[in-house]
Amino acid sequence: MPPTRDDLARLDAEDPLAPRRADFVLPDGVIYLDGNSLGALPRLTPARLAKVATREWGEGLIRSWNQAGWIDLGRRIAAKIAPLIGARADEVAVADSTSVNLFKLLSAALRMRPGRHAILTQADNFPTDIYIAEGLVGQLGPAYRLQRVAAAEIAAAVDEDTAVVMLTHVDYRTGALHDMAAVTRAAQAKGALMLWDLSHSAGALPVDLGGAGADLAVGCGYKYLNGGPGAPAYLYVAARHHAGFRQPLSGWLGHADPFAFEGGYRPAAGIASAICGTPPILALAALECGIDGFAGVDLGALRAKSMRMGDLFIALVEELCAGQGLTLASPRDAERRGSQVSFRHREGYAVMQALIARGVIGDFRAPDLIRFGFAPLYLRFIDLWDAAEALRDVLASRDYDRPEHRRRAAVT
Amino acid sequence: MPPTRDDLARLDAEDPLAPRRADFVLPDGVIYLDGNSLGALPRLTPARLAKVATREWGEGLIRSWNQAGWIDLGRRIAAKIAPLIGARADEVAVADSTSVNLFKLLSAALRMRPGRHAILTQADNFPTDIYIAEGLVGQLGPAYRLQRVAAAEIAAAVDEDTAVVMLTHVDYRTGALHDMAAVTRAAQAKGALMLWDLSHSAGALPVDLGGAGADLAVGCGYKYLNGGPGAPAYLYVAARHHAGFRQPLSGWLGHADPFAFEGGYRPAAGIASAICGTPPILALAALECGIDGFAGVDLGALRAKSMRMGDLFIALVEELCAGQGLTLASPRDAERRGSQVSFRHREGYAVMQALIARGVIGDFRAPDLIRFGFAPLYLRFIDLWDAAEALRDVLASRDYDRPEHRRRAAVT
């Protein structure tokens, strides 16, 4: 028996995270199941942006680098991200985009493993991760290569030529979750470094880079971390690698003494040498508001709620939409799943457009996936019932056949 | 005879750009001569940020990539920057930081000139430009080199091994202005590409990349363009190079079909392949407000005002501060100077701190330079008189000997 809406309302009443929803602005009439793509707006962000613009920039002008602490803002945020990913504060830096940070770390990894020439990844890893690795390999020349294998073959494919294994912790399409500790061990057993992309996991489930012994990681600020569209990203370098870490995007802020304006680059000690240019203060201020939303949150409770939501949503959809052409694309076992559930449907694109028109916002990934993300900080259990009901109505009414739902937008 | 304050007030009354000052928020009691480091806050920026955060992000959520035009925002801003730098709209992209963009273009330049191995630059070019070139050369290995020569020797130093000449159009310390067309011709005559960093020129003087036949350029959004602290940067690739352009930071947004999530990278046609990751929407919105401040501005009038301000400031300081240990570090000829004037003083750091304490904000660059930038959009001629008078008072009173002015801040 699937749960009733009343059952779900009871879960909300008992949910220790329920009060967190009030920390976010969520529009009326919308059920937002796309926090894994763009997190919702924290209630405090607009006022913070106004203060940074008007008071710090407008009145403080250049003095705010010191007086408003702009120069330390990235470091302060990094220290707040660290506990979300099982890192020490001095192992995390906030800078640039996920893609740029990935380039830095892959470059550094190849330098840290001289004589090895391969970046090993999952064949269907997140596209930008693959594209960046291709760009780096193309730049370095024919001695280097990007090796792409199926997820199940990763561990076996690591060999003496593998410099670094690069994986996304949670698969962006299916939500499948890698066993971070096991894969890291397999990579390191053959002398390779292990690099994790946490973009689809951090903020939705506890990540333990330190416990897993991971070497390197990157992650995104605008999904579960609620930092705003295109928010700055972060990176992680395990402390044991700091002495040997050298990345090629050696901009002034990664210099040992940035304000000496020296004639030659001397990398800063520690994680700071992973930083490149001038930090984007407005964007960082918004990111900090997003990260602050995790203060005091029990990540175990967050994960428990997320797993339960996924299980319930699968049960509801499979009950309400039986026989309507949906196939579960995500692991059924919550332990093996991130905070999203995906289904395949032949008319996936139009189905999602029809759902969005009804105020249930998920997203579509080619060729046929409809994705539903569960941001446990602000999602209610009853939202799952209402979303599944809307999906049932879209499918049963064949609403997705209407031309306005089949028209492709610029961004899907 | 130096001008009187009344003379300067008359210049303000006649200044066709004077009404533009009202477009900016400038704090009372401050004379801001550091717009070459961080431009002032445009009056419209806070409301734009509030709208983007509250309405577009908060209410629109993920839908705003289409409905609020986020996906086109960078392109729209690039098209507005283009006329400020003598480029076509399709030759400019807005993305990342100046340093990251420089890395992209230098990498691309080395690939476009196979068989050549040197990046040639001015020995005392802007530090981050040198650091980035060092990082790239270090990554590519011992076949490649960064060659650093004195400014006067650049043209003569270009040879058959020079892949690209990289220069900052306006020297950040002295304000000395390169002859863009002449240096570009000299570089290209030997088969090298010419790359300009416009960070200290665009928005203060007309730049004509097209007229000069320049190949590549980068520039910063937060100085004269008033885009906010750490604003996104821009880059330029001449249209004739688009077919052969390939840069290694090949993130998803530079893909020919970003939303197809294809398994391999296919560069977008044209300038779009210079883009890497997800655009930072909040920061871009602020940058657009800064760029919009140039709409309808006659760049010739802007340059004329800037040159006149520099000439007047030199005359005033040399008259009012005679015998106080100041030496002009900038070219005396306004045609050979950007929009800043610098003086050397043995106690430069403390002199600038004492000036800032009096509300006259310039900045200091080691070892002994005090810099005064003239942002012609919002600076008044009388500000020059008041600033020179304050400098006179600081020097005559030896105010700079006070311990609070000698204490070094984190950011100088």
mmCIF file of N, CA and C in Angstrom, chain A residues 281-371:
data_model
loop_
_atom_site.group_PDB
_atom_site.id
_atom_site.type_symbol
_atom_site.label_atom_id
_atom_site.label_comp_id
_atom_site.label_asym_id
_atom_site.label_seq_id
_atom_site.Cartn_x
_atom_site.Cartn_y
_atom_site.Cartn_z
ATOM 1 N N ILE A 281 32.898 39.122 -5.177
ATOM 2 C CA ILE A 281 32.345 39.387 -3.844
ATOM 3 C C ILE A 281 30.825 39.267 -3.782
ATOM 4 N N LEU A 282 30.120 39.825 -4.764
ATOM 5 C CA LEU A 282 28.660 39.740 -4.711
ATOM 6 C C LEU A 282 28.220 38.281 -4.733
ATOM 7 N N ALA A 283 28.817 37.510 -5.631
ATOM 8 C CA ALA A 283 28.450 36.102 -5.750
ATOM 9 C C ALA A 283 28.851 35.322 -4.497
ATOM 10 N N LEU A 284 29.988 35.662 -3.920
ATOM 11 C CA LEU A 284 30.409 34.977 -2.692
ATOM 12 C C LEU A 284 29.458 35.284 -1.547
ATOM 13 N N ALA A 285 29.001 36.519 -1.469
ATOM 14 C CA ALA A 285 28.082 36.879 -0.390
ATOM 15 C C ALA A 285 26.805 36.043 -0.474
ATOM 16 N N ALA A 286 26.300 35.867 -1.690
ATOM 17 C CA ALA A 286 25.103 35.039 -1.863
ATOM 18 C C ALA A 286 25.410 33.581 -1.517
ATOM 19 N N LEU A 287 26.571 33.115 -1.934
ATOM 20 C CA LEU A 287 26.938 31.730 -1.619
ATOM 21 C C LEU A 287 27.003 31.516 -0.104
ATOM 22 N N GLU A 288 27.559 32.498 0.584
ATOM 23 C CA GLU A 288 27.659 32.333 2.038
ATOM 24 C C GLU A 288 26.277 32.196 2.670
ATOM 25 N N CYS A 289 25.307 32.952 2.177
ATOM 26 C CA CYS A 289 23.948 32.814 2.711
ATOM 27 C C CYS A 289 23.435 31.391 2.496
ATOM 28 N N GLY A 290 23.730 30.825 1.337
ATOM 29 C CA GLY A 290 23.310 29.454 1.071
ATOM 30 C C GLY A 290 23.962 28.470 2.034
ATOM 31 N N ILE A 291 25.256 28.597 2.208
ATOM 32 C CA ILE A 291 25.986 27.691 3.091
ATOM 33 C C ILE A 291 25.518 27.852 4.540
ATOM 34 N N ASP A 292 25.240 29.090 4.917
ATOM 35 C CA ASP A 292 24.788 29.329 6.290
ATOM 36 C C ASP A 292 23.478 28.593 6.594
ATOM 37 N N GLY A 293 22.740 28.259 5.574
ATOM 38 C CA GLY A 293 21.509 27.504 5.777
ATOM 39 C C GLY A 293 21.740 26.110 6.340
ATOM 40 N N PHE A 294 22.991 25.655 6.322
ATOM 41 C CA PHE A 294 23.307 24.333 6.868
ATOM 42 C C PHE A 294 23.817 24.399 8.299
ATOM 43 N N ALA A 295 23.946 25.598 8.834
ATOM 44 C CA ALA A 295 24.450 25.721 10.207
ATOM 45 C C ALA A 295 23.513 24.983 11.156
ATOM 46 N N GLY A 296 24.061 24.116 11.936
ATOM 47 C CA GLY A 296 23.265 23.404 12.927
ATOM 48 C C GLY A 296 22.439 22.257 12.366
ATOM 49 N N VAL A 297 22.535 22.006 11.072
ATOM 50 C CA VAL A 297 21.758 20.903 10.489
ATOM 51 C C VAL A 297 22.488 19.579 10.736
ATOM 52 N N ASP A 298 21.752 18.612 11.213
ATOM 53 C CA ASP A 298 22.281 17.258 11.405
ATOM 54 C C ASP A 298 22.283 16.561 10.037
ATOM 55 N N LEU A 299 23.471 16.330 9.504
ATOM 56 C CA LEU A 299 23.551 15.778 8.152
ATOM 57 C C LEU A 299 23.005 14.354 8.093
ATOM 58 N N GLY A 300 23.047 13.658 9.228
ATOM 59 C CA GLY A 300 22.439 12.332 9.273
ATOM 60 C C GLY A 300 20.929 12.419 9.113
ATOM 61 N N ALA A 301 20.336 13.396 9.776
ATOM 62 C CA ALA A 301 18.886 13.591 9.649
ATOM 63 C C ALA A 301 18.527 14.029 8.230
ATOM 64 N N LEU A 302 19.392 14.844 7.657
ATOM 65 C CA LEU A 302 19.189 15.306 6.278
ATOM 66 C C LEU A 302 19.169 14.107 5.333
ATOM 67 N N ARG A 303 20.142 13.245 5.496
ATOM 68 C CA ARG A 303 20.239 12.057 4.644
ATOM 69 C C ARG A 303 19.040 11.124 4.875
ATOM 70 N N ALA A 304 18.659 10.956 6.117
ATOM 71 C CA ALA A 304 17.526 10.073 6.417
ATOM 72 C C ALA A 304 16.261 10.591 5.741
ATOM 73 N N LYS A 305 16.044 11.898 5.820
ATOM 74 C CA LYS A 305 14.861 12.481 5.175
ATOM 75 C C LYS A 305 14.941 12.317 3.659
ATOM 76 N N SER A 306 16.114 12.570 3.115
ATOM 77 C CA SER A 306 16.299 12.459 1.666
ATOM 78 C C SER A 306 16.027 11.027 1.187
ATOM 79 N N MET A 307 16.546 10.035 1.906
ATOM 80 C CA MET A 307 16.339 8.642 1.486
ATOM 81 C C MET A 307 14.859 8.268 1.574
ATOM 82 N N ARG A 308 14.259 8.702 2.647
ATOM 83 C CA ARG A 308 12.836 8.391 2.825
ATOM 84 C C ARG A 308 11.997 9.042 1.724
ATOM 85 N N MET A 309 12.361 10.283 1.379
ATOM 86 C CA MET A 309 11.623 10.976 0.309
ATOM 87 C C MET A 309 11.749 10.226 -1.003
ATOM 88 N N GLY A 310 12.942 9.770 -1.311
ATOM 89 C CA GLY A 310 13.139 9.023 -2.553
ATOM 90 C C GLY A 310 12.324 7.743 -2.564
ATOM 91 N N ASP A 311 12.371 7.017 -1.470
ATOM 92 C CA ASP A 311 11.600 5.771 -1.386
ATOM 93 C C ASP A 311 10.106 6.032 -1.552
ATOM 94 N N LEU A 312 9.623 7.050 -0.865
ATOM 95 C CA LEU A 312 8.202 7.367 -0.939
ATOM 96 C C LEU A 312 7.794 7.798 -2.334
ATOM 97 N N PHE A 313 8.638 8.594 -2.964
ATOM 98 C CA PHE A 313 8.286 9.096 -4.291
ATOM 99 C C PHE A 313 8.223 7.948 -5.297
ATOM 100 N N ILE A 314 9.187 7.049 -5.206
ATOM 101 C CA ILE A 314 9.154 5.886 -6.100
ATOM 102 C C ILE A 314 7.861 5.098 -5.883
ATOM 103 N N ALA A 315 7.536 4.845 -4.619
ATOM 104 C CA ALA A 315 6.324 4.075 -4.313
ATOM 105 C C ALA A 315 5.076 4.774 -4.829
ATOM 106 N N LEU A 316 5.007 6.075 -4.625
ATOM 107 C CA LEU A 316 3.835 6.832 -5.060
ATOM 108 C C LEU A 316 3.695 6.829 -6.577
ATOM 109 N N VAL A 317 4.795 7.109 -7.256
ATOM 110 C CA VAL A 317 4.726 7.191 -8.717
ATOM 111 C C VAL A 317 4.395 5.820 -9.299
ATOM 112 N N GLU A 318 5.025 4.804 -8.761
ATOM 113 C CA GLU A 318 4.756 3.472 -9.325
ATOM 114 C C GLU A 318 3.317 3.043 -9.080
ATOM 115 N N GLU A 319 2.719 3.520 -8.012
ATOM 116 C CA GLU A 319 1.315 3.219 -7.754
ATOM 117 C C GLU A 319 0.386 4.089 -8.613
ATOM 118 N N LEU A 320 0.603 5.378 -8.557
ATOM 119 C CA LEU A 320 -0.339 6.295 -9.210
ATOM 120 C C LEU A 320 -0.214 6.295 -10.732
ATOM 121 N N CYS A 321 0.978 5.997 -11.223
ATOM 122 C CA CYS A 321 1.218 6.118 -12.666
ATOM 123 C C CYS A 321 1.452 4.752 -13.317
ATOM 124 N N ALA A 322 0.990 3.716 -12.677
ATOM 125 C CA ALA A 322 1.228 2.375 -13.221
ATOM 126 C C ALA A 322 0.663 2.272 -14.633
ATOM 127 N N GLY A 323 1.394 1.633 -15.507
ATOM 128 C CA GLY A 323 0.918 1.402 -16.865
ATOM 129 C C GLY A 323 1.011 2.602 -17.778
ATOM 130 N N GLN A 324 1.699 3.663 -17.350
ATOM 131 C CA GLN A 324 1.746 4.887 -18.157
ATOM 132 C C GLN A 324 3.091 5.075 -18.853
ATOM 133 N N GLY A 325 3.891 4.028 -18.917
ATOM 134 C CA GLY A 325 5.119 4.116 -19.713
ATOM 135 C C GLY A 325 6.328 4.627 -18.969
ATOM 136 N N LEU A 326 6.235 4.717 -17.648
ATOM 137 C CA LEU A 326 7.389 5.160 -16.860
ATOM 138 C C LEU A 326 8.231 3.960 -16.440
ATOM 139 N N THR A 327 9.561 4.141 -16.474
ATOM 140 C CA THR A 327 10.477 3.126 -15.952
ATOM 141 C C THR A 327 11.418 3.799 -14.977
ATOM 142 N N LEU A 328 11.584 3.216 -13.835
ATOM 143 C CA LEU A 328 12.505 3.782 -12.851
ATOM 144 C C LEU A 328 13.937 3.701 -13.381
ATOM 145 N N ALA A 329 14.641 4.821 -13.362
ATOM 146 C CA ALA A 329 16.031 4.838 -13.842
ATOM 147 C C ALA A 329 17.014 4.912 -12.689
ATOM 148 N N SER A 330 16.511 5.099 -11.490
ATOM 149 C CA SER A 330 17.385 5.270 -10.322
ATOM 150 C C SER A 330 17.491 3.964 -9.545
ATOM 151 N N PRO A 331 18.554 3.810 -8.753
ATOM 152 C CA PRO A 331 18.636 2.642 -7.870
ATOM 153 C C PRO A 331 17.437 2.613 -6.928
ATOM 154 N N ARG A 332 16.886 1.444 -6.753
ATOM 155 C CA ARG A 332 15.743 1.301 -5.856
ATOM 156 C C ARG A 332 16.196 1.339 -4.396
ATOM 157 N N ASP A 333 17.417 0.942 -4.179
ATOM 158 C CA ASP A 333 17.977 0.933 -2.823
ATOM 159 C C ASP A 333 18.455 2.338 -2.450
ATOM 160 N N ALA A 334 17.821 2.919 -1.450
ATOM 161 C CA ALA A 334 18.141 4.303 -1.086
ATOM 162 C C ALA A 334 19.602 4.479 -0.701
ATOM 163 N N GLU A 335 20.214 3.459 -0.178
ATOM 164 C CA GLU A 335 21.628 3.553 0.207
ATOM 165 C C GLU A 335 22.525 3.762 -1.008
ATOM 166 N N ARG A 336 22.048 3.379 -2.148
ATOM 167 C CA ARG A 336 22.856 3.477 -3.369
ATOM 168 C C ARG A 336 22.419 4.651 -4.252
ATOM 169 N N ARG A 337 21.648 5.546 -3.665
ATOM 170 C CA ARG A 337 21.048 6.637 -4.428
ATOM 171 C C ARG A 337 21.370 7.970 -3.770
ATOM 172 N N GLY A 338 21.622 8.993 -4.566
ATOM 173 C CA GLY A 338 21.734 10.350 -4.039
ATOM 174 C C GLY A 338 20.351 10.881 -3.716
ATOM 175 N N SER A 339 20.174 12.182 -3.800
ATOM 176 C CA SER A 339 18.899 12.776 -3.384
ATOM 177 C C SER A 339 18.012 13.101 -4.581
ATOM 178 N N GLN A 340 17.962 12.194 -5.533
ATOM 179 C CA GLN A 340 17.097 12.417 -6.695
ATOM 180 C C GLN A 340 16.569 11.082 -7.197
ATOM 181 N N VAL A 341 15.451 11.141 -7.877
ATOM 182 C CA VAL A 341 14.867 9.954 -8.494
ATOM 183 C C VAL A 341 14.532 10.323 -9.940
ATOM 184 N N SER A 342 14.900 9.449 -10.853
ATOM 185 C CA SER A 342 14.634 9.694 -12.273
ATOM 186 C C SER A 342 13.833 8.544 -12.853
ATOM 187 N N PHE A 343 12.973 8.905 -13.786
ATOM 188 C CA PHE A 343 12.216 7.915 -14.551
ATOM 189 C C PHE A 343 12.457 8.155 -16.034
ATOM 190 N N ARG A 344 12.377 7.077 -16.776
ATOM 191 C CA ARG A 344 12.413 7.210 -18.228
ATOM 192 C C ARG A 344 10.979 7.221 -18.758
ATOM 193 N N HIS A 345 10.771 8.046 -19.770
ATOM 194 C CA HIS A 345 9.490 8.046 -20.480
ATOM 195 C C HIS A 345 9.778 8.471 -21.911
ATOM 196 N N ARG A 346 9.180 7.757 -22.844
ATOM 197 C CA ARG A 346 9.389 8.020 -24.271
ATOM 198 C C ARG A 346 9.183 9.497 -24.608
ATOM 199 N N GLU A 347 8.226 10.121 -23.955
ATOM 200 C CA GLU A 347 7.933 11.536 -24.205
ATOM 201 C C GLU A 347 8.408 12.395 -23.030
ATOM 202 N N GLY A 348 9.561 12.023 -22.497
ATOM 203 C CA GLY A 348 10.046 12.668 -21.273
ATOM 204 C C GLY A 348 10.060 14.188 -21.334
ATOM 205 N N TYR A 349 10.544 14.726 -22.436
ATOM 206 C CA TYR A 349 10.640 16.184 -22.510
ATOM 207 C C TYR A 349 9.273 16.834 -22.330
ATOM 208 N N ALA A 350 8.297 16.349 -23.109
ATOM 209 C CA ALA A 350 6.961 16.958 -23.066
ATOM 210 C C ALA A 350 6.262 16.672 -21.731
ATOM 211 N N VAL A 351 6.513 15.501 -21.170
ATOM 212 C CA VAL A 351 5.939 15.192 -19.859
ATOM 213 C C VAL A 351 6.423 16.222 -18.830
ATOM 214 N N MET A 352 7.711 16.488 -18.861
ATOM 215 C CA MET A 352 8.232 17.451 -17.874
ATOM 216 C C MET A 352 7.688 18.845 -18.125
ATOM 217 N N GLN A 353 7.571 19.253 -19.385
ATOM 218 C CA GLN A 353 7.002 20.574 -19.663
ATOM 219 C C GLN A 353 5.569 20.668 -19.155
ATOM 220 N N ALA A 354 4.813 19.608 -19.335
ATOM 221 C CA ALA A 354 3.420 19.611 -18.878
ATOM 222 C C ALA A 354 3.359 19.665 -17.348
ATOM 223 N N LEU A 355 4.287 18.981 -16.703
ATOM 224 C CA LEU A 355 4.346 19.030 -15.236
ATOM 225 C C LEU A 355 4.699 20.443 -14.756
ATOM 226 N N ILE A 356 5.674 21.047 -15.415
ATOM 227 C CA ILE A 356 6.093 22.393 -15.020
ATOM 228 C C ILE A 356 4.925 23.366 -15.180
ATOM 229 N N ALA A 357 4.153 23.169 -16.247
ATOM 230 C CA ALA A 357 2.990 24.034 -16.459
ATOM 231 C C ALA A 357 1.986 23.901 -15.308
ATOM 232 N N ARG A 358 2.005 22.746 -14.641
ATOM 233 C CA ARG A 358 1.146 22.562 -13.470
ATOM 234 C C ARG A 358 1.837 22.971 -12.170
ATOM 235 N N GLY A 359 3.027 23.539 -12.272
ATOM 236 C CA GLY A 359 3.715 24.032 -11.072
ATOM 237 C C GLY A 359 4.598 23.012 -10.395
ATOM 238 N N VAL A 360 4.767 21.848 -11.004
ATOM 239 C CA VAL A 360 5.685 20.851 -10.440
ATOM 240 C C VAL A 360 6.972 20.896 -11.257
ATOM 241 N N ILE A 361 8.013 21.476 -10.653
ATOM 242 C CA ILE A 361 9.243 21.744 -11.408
ATOM 243 C C ILE A 361 10.288 20.689 -11.105
ATOM 244 N N GLY A 362 10.516 19.837 -12.090
ATOM 245 C CA GLY A 362 11.674 18.958 -12.101
ATOM 246 C C GLY A 362 12.445 19.326 -13.338
ATOM 247 N N ASP A 363 13.227 18.407 -13.898
ATOM 248 C CA ASP A 363 13.824 18.722 -15.185
ATOM 249 C C ASP A 363 14.012 17.479 -16.041
ATOM 250 N N PHE A 364 14.488 17.714 -17.234
ATOM 251 C CA PHE A 364 14.595 16.681 -18.251
ATOM 252 C C PHE A 364 16.039 16.538 -18.672
ATOM 253 N N ARG A 365 16.496 15.318 -18.840
ATOM 254 C CA ARG A 365 17.825 15.096 -19.401
ATOM 255 C C ARG A 365 17.705 14.109 -20.546
ATOM 256 N N ALA A 366 18.279 14.506 -21.686
ATOM 257 C CA ALA A 366 18.177 13.696 -22.899
ATOM 258 C C ALA A 366 18.758 12.300 -22.650
ATOM 259 N N PRO A 367 18.242 11.270 -23.279
ATOM 260 C CA PRO A 367 17.178 11.377 -24.283
ATOM 261 C C PRO A 367 15.772 11.269 -23.699
ATOM 262 N N ASP A 368 15.609 10.701 -22.518
ATOM 263 C CA ASP A 368 14.240 10.384 -22.086
ATOM 264 C C ASP A 368 14.040 10.437 -20.572
ATOM 265 N N LEU A 369 14.941 11.124 -19.868
ATOM 266 C CA LEU A 369 14.872 11.096 -18.402
ATOM 267 C C LEU A 369 14.108 12.274 -17.833
ATOM 268 N N ILE A 370 13.168 11.992 -16.929
ATOM 269 C CA ILE A 370 12.613 13.069 -16.116
ATOM 270 C C ILE A 370 13.171 12.905 -14.707
ATOM 271 N N ARG A 371 13.714 14.022 -14.190
ATOM 272 C CA ARG A 371 14.436 13.987 -12.911
ATOM 273 C C ARG A 371 13.668 14.749 -11.847
#
